[in-house]
CSV table of C-alpha atoms and ligand atoms in Angstrom, one decimal:
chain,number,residue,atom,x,y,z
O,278,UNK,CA,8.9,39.6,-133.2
O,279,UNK,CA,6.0,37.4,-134.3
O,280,UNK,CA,3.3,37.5,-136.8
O,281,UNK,CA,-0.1,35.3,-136.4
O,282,UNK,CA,-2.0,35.6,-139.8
O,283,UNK,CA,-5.5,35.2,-137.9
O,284,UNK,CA,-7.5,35.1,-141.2
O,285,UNK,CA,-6.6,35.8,-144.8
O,286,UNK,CA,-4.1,33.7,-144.9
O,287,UNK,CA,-5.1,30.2,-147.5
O,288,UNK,CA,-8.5,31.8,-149.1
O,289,UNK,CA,-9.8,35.0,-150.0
O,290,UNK,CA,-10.8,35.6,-146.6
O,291,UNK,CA,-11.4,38.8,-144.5
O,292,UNK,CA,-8.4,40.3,-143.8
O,293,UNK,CA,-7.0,40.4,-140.0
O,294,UNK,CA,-3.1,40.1,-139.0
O,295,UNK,CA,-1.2,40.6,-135.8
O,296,UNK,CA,1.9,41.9,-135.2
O,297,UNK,CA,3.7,41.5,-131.6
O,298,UNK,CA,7.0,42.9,-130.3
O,299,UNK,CA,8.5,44.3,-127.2
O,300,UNK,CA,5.2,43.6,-125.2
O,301,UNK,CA,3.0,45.5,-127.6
O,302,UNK,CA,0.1,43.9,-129.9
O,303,UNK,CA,-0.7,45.7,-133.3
O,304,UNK,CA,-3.7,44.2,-135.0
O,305,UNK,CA,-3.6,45.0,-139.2
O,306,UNK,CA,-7.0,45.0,-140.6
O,307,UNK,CA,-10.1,43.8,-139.7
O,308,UNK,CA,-12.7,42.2,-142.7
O,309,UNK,CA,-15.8,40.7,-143.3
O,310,UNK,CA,-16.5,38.4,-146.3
O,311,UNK,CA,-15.5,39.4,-149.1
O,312,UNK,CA,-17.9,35.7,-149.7
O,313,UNK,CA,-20.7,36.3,-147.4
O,314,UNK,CA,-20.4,37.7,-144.0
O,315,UNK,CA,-17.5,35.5,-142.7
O,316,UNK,CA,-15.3,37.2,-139.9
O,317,UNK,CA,-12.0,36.6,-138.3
O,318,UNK,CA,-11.9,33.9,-135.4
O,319,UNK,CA,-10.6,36.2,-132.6
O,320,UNK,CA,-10.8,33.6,-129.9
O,321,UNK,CA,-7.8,33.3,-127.8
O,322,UNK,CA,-6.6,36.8,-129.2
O,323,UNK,CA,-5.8,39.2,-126.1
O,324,UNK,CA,-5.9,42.4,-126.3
O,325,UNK,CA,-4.3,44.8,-128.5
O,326,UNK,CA,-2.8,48.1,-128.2
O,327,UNK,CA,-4.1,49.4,-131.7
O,328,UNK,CA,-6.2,48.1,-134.8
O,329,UNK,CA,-4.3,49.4,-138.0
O,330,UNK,CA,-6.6,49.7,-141.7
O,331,UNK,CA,-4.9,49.6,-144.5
O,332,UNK,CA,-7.8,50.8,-146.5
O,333,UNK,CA,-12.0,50.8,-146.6
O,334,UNK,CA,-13.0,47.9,-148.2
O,335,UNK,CA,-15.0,45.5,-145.9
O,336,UNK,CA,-12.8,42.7,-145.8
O,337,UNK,CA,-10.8,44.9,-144.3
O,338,UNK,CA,-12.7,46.8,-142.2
O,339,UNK,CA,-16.0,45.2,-142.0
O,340,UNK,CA,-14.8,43.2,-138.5
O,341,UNK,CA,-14.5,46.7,-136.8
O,342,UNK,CA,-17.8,45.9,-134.4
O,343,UNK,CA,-15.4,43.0,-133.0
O,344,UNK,CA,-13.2,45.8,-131.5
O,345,UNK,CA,-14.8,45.8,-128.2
O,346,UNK,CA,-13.5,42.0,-127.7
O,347,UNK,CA,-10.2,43.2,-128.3
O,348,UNK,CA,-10.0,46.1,-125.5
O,349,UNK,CA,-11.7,49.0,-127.8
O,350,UNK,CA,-7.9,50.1,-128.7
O,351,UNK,CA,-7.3,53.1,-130.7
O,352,UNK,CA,-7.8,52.9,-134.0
O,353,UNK,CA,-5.5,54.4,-136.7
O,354,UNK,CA,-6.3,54.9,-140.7
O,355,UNK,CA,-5.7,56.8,-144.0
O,356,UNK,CA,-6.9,59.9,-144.0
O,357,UNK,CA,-9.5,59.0,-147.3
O,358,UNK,CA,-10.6,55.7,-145.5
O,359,UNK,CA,-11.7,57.7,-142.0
O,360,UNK,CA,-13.5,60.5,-144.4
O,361,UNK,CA,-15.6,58.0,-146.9
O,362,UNK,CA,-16.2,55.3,-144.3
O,363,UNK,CA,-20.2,54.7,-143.6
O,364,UNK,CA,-18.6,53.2,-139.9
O,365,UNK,CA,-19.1,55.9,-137.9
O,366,UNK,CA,-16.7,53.9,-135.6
O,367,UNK,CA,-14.2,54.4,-138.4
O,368,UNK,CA,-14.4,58.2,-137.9
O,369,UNK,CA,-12.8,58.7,-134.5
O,370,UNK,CA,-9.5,57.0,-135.8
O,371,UNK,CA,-6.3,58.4,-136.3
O,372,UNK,CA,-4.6,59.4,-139.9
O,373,UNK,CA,-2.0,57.4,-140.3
O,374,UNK,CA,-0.5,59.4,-143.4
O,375,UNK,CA,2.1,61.4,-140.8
O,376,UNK,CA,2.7,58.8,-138.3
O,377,UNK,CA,6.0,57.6,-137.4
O,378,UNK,CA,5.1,55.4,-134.5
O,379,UNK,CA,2.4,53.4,-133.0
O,380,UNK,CA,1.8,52.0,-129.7
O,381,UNK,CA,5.7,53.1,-129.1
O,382,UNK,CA,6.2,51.0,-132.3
O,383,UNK,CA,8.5,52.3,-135.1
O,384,UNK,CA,5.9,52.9,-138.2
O,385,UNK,CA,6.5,53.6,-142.1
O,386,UNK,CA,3.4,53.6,-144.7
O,387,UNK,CA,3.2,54.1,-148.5
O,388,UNK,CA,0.6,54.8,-151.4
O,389,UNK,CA,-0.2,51.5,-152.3
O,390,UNK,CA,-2.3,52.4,-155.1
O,391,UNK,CA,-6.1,49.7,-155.3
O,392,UNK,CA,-8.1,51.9,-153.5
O,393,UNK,CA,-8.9,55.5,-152.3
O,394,UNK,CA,-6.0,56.1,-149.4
O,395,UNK,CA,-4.9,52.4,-149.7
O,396,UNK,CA,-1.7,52.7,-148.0
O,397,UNK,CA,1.0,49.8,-147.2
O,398,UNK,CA,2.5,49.1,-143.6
O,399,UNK,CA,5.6,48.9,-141.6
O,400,UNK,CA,6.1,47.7,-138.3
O,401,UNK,CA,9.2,47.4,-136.5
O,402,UNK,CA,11.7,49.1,-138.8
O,403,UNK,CA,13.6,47.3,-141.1
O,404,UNK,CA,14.2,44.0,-138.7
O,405,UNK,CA,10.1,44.2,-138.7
O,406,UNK,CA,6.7,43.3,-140.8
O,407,UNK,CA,5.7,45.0,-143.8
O,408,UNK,CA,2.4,44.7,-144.7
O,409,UNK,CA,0.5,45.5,-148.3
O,410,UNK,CA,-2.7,45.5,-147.6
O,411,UNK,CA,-4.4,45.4,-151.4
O,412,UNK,CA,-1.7,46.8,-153.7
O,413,UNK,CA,-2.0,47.9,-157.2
O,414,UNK,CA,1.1,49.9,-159.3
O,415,UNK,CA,-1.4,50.0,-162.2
O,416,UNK,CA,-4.0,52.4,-160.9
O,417,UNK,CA,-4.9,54.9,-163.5
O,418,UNK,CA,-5.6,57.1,-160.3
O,419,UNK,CA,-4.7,56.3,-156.9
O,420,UNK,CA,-1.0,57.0,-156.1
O,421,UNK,CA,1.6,53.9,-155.4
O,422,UNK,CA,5.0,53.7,-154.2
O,423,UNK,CA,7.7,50.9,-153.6
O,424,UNK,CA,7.2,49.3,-149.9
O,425,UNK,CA,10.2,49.4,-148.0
O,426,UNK,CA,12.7,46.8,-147.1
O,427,UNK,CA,11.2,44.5,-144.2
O,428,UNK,CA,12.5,41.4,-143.0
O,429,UNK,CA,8.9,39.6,-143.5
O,430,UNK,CA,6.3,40.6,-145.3
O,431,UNK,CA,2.3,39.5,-145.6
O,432,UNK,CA,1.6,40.5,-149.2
O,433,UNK,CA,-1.3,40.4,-151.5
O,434,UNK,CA,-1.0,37.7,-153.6
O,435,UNK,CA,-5.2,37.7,-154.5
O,436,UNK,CA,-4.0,37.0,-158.3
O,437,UNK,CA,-1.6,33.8,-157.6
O,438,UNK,CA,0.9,33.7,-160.7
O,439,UNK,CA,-1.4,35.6,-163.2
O,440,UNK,CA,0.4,38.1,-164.8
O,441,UNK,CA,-1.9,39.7,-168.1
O,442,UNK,CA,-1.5,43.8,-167.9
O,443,UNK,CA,-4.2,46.4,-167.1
O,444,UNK,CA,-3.3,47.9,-170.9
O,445,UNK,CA,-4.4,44.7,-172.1
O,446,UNK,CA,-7.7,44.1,-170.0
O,447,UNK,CA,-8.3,47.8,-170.9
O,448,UNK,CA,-7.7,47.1,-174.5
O,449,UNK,CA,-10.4,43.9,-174.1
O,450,UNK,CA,-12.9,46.2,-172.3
O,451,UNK,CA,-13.4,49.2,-174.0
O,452,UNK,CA,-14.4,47.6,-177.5
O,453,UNK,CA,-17.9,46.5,-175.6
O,454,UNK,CA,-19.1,50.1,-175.1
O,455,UNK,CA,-20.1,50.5,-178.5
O,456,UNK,CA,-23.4,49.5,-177.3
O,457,UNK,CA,-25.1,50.4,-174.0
O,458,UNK,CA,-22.6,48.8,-171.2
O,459,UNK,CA,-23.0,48.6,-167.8
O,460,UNK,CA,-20.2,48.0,-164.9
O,461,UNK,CA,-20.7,46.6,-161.7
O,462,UNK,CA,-18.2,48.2,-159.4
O,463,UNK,CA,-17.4,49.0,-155.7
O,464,UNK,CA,-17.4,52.6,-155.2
O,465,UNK,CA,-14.3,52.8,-153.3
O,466,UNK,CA,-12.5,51.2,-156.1
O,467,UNK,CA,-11.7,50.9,-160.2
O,468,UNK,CA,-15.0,52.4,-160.9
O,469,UNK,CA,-13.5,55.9,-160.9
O,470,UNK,CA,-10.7,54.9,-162.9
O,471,UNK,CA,-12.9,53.2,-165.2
O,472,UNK,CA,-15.1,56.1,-165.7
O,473,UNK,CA,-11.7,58.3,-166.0
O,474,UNK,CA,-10.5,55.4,-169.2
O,475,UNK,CA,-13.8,56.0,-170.8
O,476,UNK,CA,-14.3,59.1,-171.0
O,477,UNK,CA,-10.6,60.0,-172.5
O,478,UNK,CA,-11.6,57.5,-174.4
O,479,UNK,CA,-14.6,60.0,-175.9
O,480,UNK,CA,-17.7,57.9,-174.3
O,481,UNK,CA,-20.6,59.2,-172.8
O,482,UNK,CA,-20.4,57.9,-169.0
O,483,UNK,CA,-22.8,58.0,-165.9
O,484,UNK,CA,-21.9,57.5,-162.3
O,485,UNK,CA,-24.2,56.4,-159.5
O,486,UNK,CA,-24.8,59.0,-156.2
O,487,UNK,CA,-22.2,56.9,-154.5
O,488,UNK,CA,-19.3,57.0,-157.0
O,489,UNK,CA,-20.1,61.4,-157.5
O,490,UNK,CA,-19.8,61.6,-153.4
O,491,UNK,CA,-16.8,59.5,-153.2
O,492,UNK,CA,-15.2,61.1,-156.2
O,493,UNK,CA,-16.3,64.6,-154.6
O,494,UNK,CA,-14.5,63.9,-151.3
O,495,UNK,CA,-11.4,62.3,-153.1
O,496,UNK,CA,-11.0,65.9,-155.2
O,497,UNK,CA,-10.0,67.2,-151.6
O,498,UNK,CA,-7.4,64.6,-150.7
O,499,UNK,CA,-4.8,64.9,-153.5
O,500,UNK,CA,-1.6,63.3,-151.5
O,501,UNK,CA,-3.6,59.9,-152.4
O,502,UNK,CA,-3.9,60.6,-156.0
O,503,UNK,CA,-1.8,60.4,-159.1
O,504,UNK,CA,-0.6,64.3,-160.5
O,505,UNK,CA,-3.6,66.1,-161.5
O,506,UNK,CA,-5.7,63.5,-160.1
O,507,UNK,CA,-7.6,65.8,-158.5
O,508,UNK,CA,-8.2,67.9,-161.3
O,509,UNK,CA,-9.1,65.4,-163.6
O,510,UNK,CA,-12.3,64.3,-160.9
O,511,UNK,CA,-13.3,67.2,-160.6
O,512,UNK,CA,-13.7,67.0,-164.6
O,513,UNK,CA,-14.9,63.9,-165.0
O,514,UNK,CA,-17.8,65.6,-162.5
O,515,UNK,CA,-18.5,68.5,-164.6
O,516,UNK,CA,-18.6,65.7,-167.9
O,517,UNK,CA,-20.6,62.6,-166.6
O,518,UNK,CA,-23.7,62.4,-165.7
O,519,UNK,CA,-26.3,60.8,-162.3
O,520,UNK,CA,-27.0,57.2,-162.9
O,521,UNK,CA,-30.1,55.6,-161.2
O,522,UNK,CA,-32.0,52.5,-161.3
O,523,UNK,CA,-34.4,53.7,-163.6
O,524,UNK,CA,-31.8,55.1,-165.8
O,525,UNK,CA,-32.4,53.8,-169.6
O,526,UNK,CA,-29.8,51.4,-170.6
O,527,UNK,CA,-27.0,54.4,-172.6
O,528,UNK,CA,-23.3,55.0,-172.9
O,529,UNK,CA,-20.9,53.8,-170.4
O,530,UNK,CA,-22.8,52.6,-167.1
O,531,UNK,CA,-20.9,53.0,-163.8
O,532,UNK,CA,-22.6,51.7,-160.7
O,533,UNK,CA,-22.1,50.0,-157.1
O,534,UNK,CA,-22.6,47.4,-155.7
O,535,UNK,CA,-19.5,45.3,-157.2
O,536,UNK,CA,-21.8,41.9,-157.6
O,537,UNK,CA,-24.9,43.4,-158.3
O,538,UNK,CA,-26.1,42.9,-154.9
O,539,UNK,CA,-27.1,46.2,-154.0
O,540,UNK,CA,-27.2,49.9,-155.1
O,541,UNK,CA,-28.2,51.6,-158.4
O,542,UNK,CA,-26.5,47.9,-160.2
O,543,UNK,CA,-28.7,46.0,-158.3
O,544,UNK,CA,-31.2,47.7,-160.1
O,545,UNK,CA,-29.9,47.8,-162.6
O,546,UNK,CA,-28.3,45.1,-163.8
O,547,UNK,CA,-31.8,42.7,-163.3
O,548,UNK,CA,-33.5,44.7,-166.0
O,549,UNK,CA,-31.0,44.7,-168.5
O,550,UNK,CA,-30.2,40.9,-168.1
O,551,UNK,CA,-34.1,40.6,-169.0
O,552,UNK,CA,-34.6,42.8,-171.7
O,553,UNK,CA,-31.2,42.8,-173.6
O,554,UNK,CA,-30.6,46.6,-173.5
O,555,UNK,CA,-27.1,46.8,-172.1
O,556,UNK,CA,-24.1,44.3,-171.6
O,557,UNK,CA,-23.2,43.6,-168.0
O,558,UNK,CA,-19.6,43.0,-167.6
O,559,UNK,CA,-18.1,42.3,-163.5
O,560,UNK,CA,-14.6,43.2,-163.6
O,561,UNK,CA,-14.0,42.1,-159.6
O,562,UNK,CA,-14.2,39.3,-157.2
O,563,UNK,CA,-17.1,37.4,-157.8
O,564,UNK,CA,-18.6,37.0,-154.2
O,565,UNK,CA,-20.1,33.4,-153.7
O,566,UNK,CA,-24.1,33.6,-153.5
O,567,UNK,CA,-24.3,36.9,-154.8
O,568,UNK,CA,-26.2,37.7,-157.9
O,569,UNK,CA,-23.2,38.4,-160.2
O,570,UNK,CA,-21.9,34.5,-160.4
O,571,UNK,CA,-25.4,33.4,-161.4
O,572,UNK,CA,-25.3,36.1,-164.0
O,573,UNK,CA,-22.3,35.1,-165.4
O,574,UNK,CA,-23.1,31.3,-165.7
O,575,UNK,CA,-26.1,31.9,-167.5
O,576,UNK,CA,-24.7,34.1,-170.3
O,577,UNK,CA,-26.5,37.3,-168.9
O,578,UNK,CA,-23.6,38.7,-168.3
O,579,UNK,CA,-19.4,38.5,-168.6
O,580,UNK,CA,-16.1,38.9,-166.8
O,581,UNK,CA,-13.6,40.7,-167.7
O,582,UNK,CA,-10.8,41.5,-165.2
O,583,UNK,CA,-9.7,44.4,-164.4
O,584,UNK,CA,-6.5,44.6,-162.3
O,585,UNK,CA,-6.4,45.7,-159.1
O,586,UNK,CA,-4.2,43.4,-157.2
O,587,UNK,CA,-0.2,42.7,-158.5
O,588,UNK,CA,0.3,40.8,-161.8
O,589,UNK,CA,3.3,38.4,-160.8
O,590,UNK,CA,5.9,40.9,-162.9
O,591,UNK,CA,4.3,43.4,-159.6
O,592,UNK,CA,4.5,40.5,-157.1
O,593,UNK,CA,8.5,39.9,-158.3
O,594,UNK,CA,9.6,43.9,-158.1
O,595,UNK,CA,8.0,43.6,-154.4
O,596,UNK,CA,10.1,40.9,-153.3
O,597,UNK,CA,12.9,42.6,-154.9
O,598,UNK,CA,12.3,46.2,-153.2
O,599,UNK,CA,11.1,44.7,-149.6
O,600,UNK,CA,13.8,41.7,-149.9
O,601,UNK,CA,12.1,39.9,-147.4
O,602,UNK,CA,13.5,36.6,-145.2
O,603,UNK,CA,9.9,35.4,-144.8
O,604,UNK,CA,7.3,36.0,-147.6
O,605,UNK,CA,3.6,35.0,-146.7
O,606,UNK,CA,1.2,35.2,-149.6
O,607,UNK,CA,-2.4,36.4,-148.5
O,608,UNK,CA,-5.5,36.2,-150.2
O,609,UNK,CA,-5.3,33.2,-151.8
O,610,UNK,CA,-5.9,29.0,-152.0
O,611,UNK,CA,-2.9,27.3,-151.4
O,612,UNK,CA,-2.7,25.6,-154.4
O,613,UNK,CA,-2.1,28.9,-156.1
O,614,UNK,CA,0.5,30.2,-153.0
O,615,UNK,CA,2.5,26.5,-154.1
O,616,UNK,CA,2.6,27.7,-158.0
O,617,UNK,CA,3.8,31.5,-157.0
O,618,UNK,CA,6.1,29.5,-154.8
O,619,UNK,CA,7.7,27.8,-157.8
O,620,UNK,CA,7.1,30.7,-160.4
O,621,UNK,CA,8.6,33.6,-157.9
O,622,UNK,CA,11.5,30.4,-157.2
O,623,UNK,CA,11.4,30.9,-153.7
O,624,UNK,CA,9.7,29.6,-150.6
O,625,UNK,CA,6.8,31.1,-149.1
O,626,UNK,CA,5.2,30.8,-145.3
O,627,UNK,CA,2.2,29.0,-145.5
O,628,UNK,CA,2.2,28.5,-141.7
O,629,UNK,CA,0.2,30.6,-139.3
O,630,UNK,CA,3.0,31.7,-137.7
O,631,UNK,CA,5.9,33.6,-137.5
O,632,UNK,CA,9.0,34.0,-135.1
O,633,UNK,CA,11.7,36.2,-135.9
J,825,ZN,ZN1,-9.2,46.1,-151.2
């Protein structure tokens, strides 16, 4: 068997991994950005006989138009990722909720909590790859379960050796909506969890149109939520109400884009940074050149994490439930791959390549 990490492995890069045995090529993802519009370097790559998502977000998906220059293969997904996906591309793939093969390949997947659908991968049985995708086990609503045992394994290490708990950013975060408070989110992410912590909380909260549509379809696809997850969007609904960029600054502000490059927050978020009337807090990546990191820097607005990739207490009940031979850490510099290195006390593959 052999893994080639062809991007994502030594930055926060666009996702895109291949797996090869018995003659058969699986690709696993295939991003865009998440800084800019950077995409995989597929030269060299033959074809493959499938391209596997792990979930929607663009650095995982957003390299999908590059699927003609690897033999248009079939393309396999969660069932949430194929139904909110803008790509119409994205809509003629296959659920890979029941799958127990691909490409004649043994196949396993699991909640991985992060995202609507996010699932982590297993190719090759338990002599093979398993692969996390984006993982979260703190998700307030997307359902996670334990990957299973794998003899290497590409995990998400985007947080290196940081290790402070969701309670504890959540504890940090909700003392700044006693006064107007807006959140810059991705729509296919924490912003629905969010809005779910503030309003148990007792806070007035508004979602844009593209956090009500996503949390409409995700009410119909209850296997990828937490118990009563469901029911509790379907509430949260019937209790918030439509944000828009020319919404007055009030309550508890939910909005996409995630850097304030786009959407109802890239309305937003300019007029409140001018005229004081709401805090701004970004909560995610910030994206190089977008507006959010310029935001920050001049005091118009703060960042406060909120987790949804593993803390390193996460990252050290993966290795211990996958018990991998080979670990590669994806996602991140290698200066902070060398210090999970020492703090997880075992090696990890920084090398492209792997031959098992
Ligand atoms: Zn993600």
């Amino acid at each position: 068997m052999k893994l080639t990490a062809i991007s994502g492995l030594g930055c926060k890069g666009p996702a895109c991994f291949l797996f090869e045995t018995a003659g058969r090529r699986i690709l696993l993802d295939l991003g865009r950005g998440p800084d800019g519009d950077t995409l995989p370097d597929l030269t060299g790559v033959p074809p493959v006989d499938a391209i596997v998502f792990s979930h929607g977000h663009v650095d995982h998906t957003g390299g999908l138009h590059l699927a003609a220059l690897l033999g248009n293969p079939p393309l396999f997904a969660p069932e949430p990722t194929i139904a909110l996906s803008p790509d119409p591309a994205l809509h003629r793939a296959t659920p890979l909720e029941p799958l127990t093969q691909i490409a004649g390949i043994p196949f396993a997947s699991g909640p991985a909590g992060h995202a609507p659908g996010a699932r982590w991968l297993r190719l090759g049985g338990e002599g093979g790859l398993l692969y996390t995708g984006d993982m979260s086990r703190e998700s307030v609503l997307y359902r996670w379960a334990l990957p299973l045992p794998a003899a290497v394994m590409v995990f998400d290490a985007s947080y290196g050796t940081a290790d402070q708990p969701l309670s504890d950013q959540m504890a940090d975060l909700m003392p700044l909506a006693d006064r107007p408070l807006l959140l810059p989110v991705p729509a296919g992410g924490r912003g629905l969890e969010m809005a779910l912590a503030f309003r148990a909380a007792g806070h007035p909260v508004a979602l844009c149109p593209t956090h009500r549509e996503v949390a409409r379809v995700l009410a119909t696809h209850p296997k990828a939520l937490q118990p009563q997850g469901a029911a509790r969007l379907r509430r949260l609904l019937d209790t918030t109400k439509e944000l828009t960029g020319q919404s007055p600054a009030h309550g508890v502000m939910i909005a996409a884009g995630p850097n304030a490059e786009r959407g109802v927050a890239g309305a937003l978020a300019p007029r409140f940074a001018a005229d004081g009337s709401a805090r701004i807090v970004f909560t995610g990546h910030l994206a190089e050149g977008a507006p959010s990191g310029a935001m920050v820097a001049q005091g118009q607005a703060r960042f406060l994490r909120w987790n949804v990739h593993p803390t390193l207490t996460e990252t050290r009940l993966l290795m211990q439930s996958v018990t991998p031979t080979h670990a590669m850490p994806a996602f991140c510099k290698p200066g902070a791959a060398a210090a999970l290195a020492v703090a997880l006390d075992r090696p990890l593959i920084m090398t492209r390549e792997v031959i098992w």
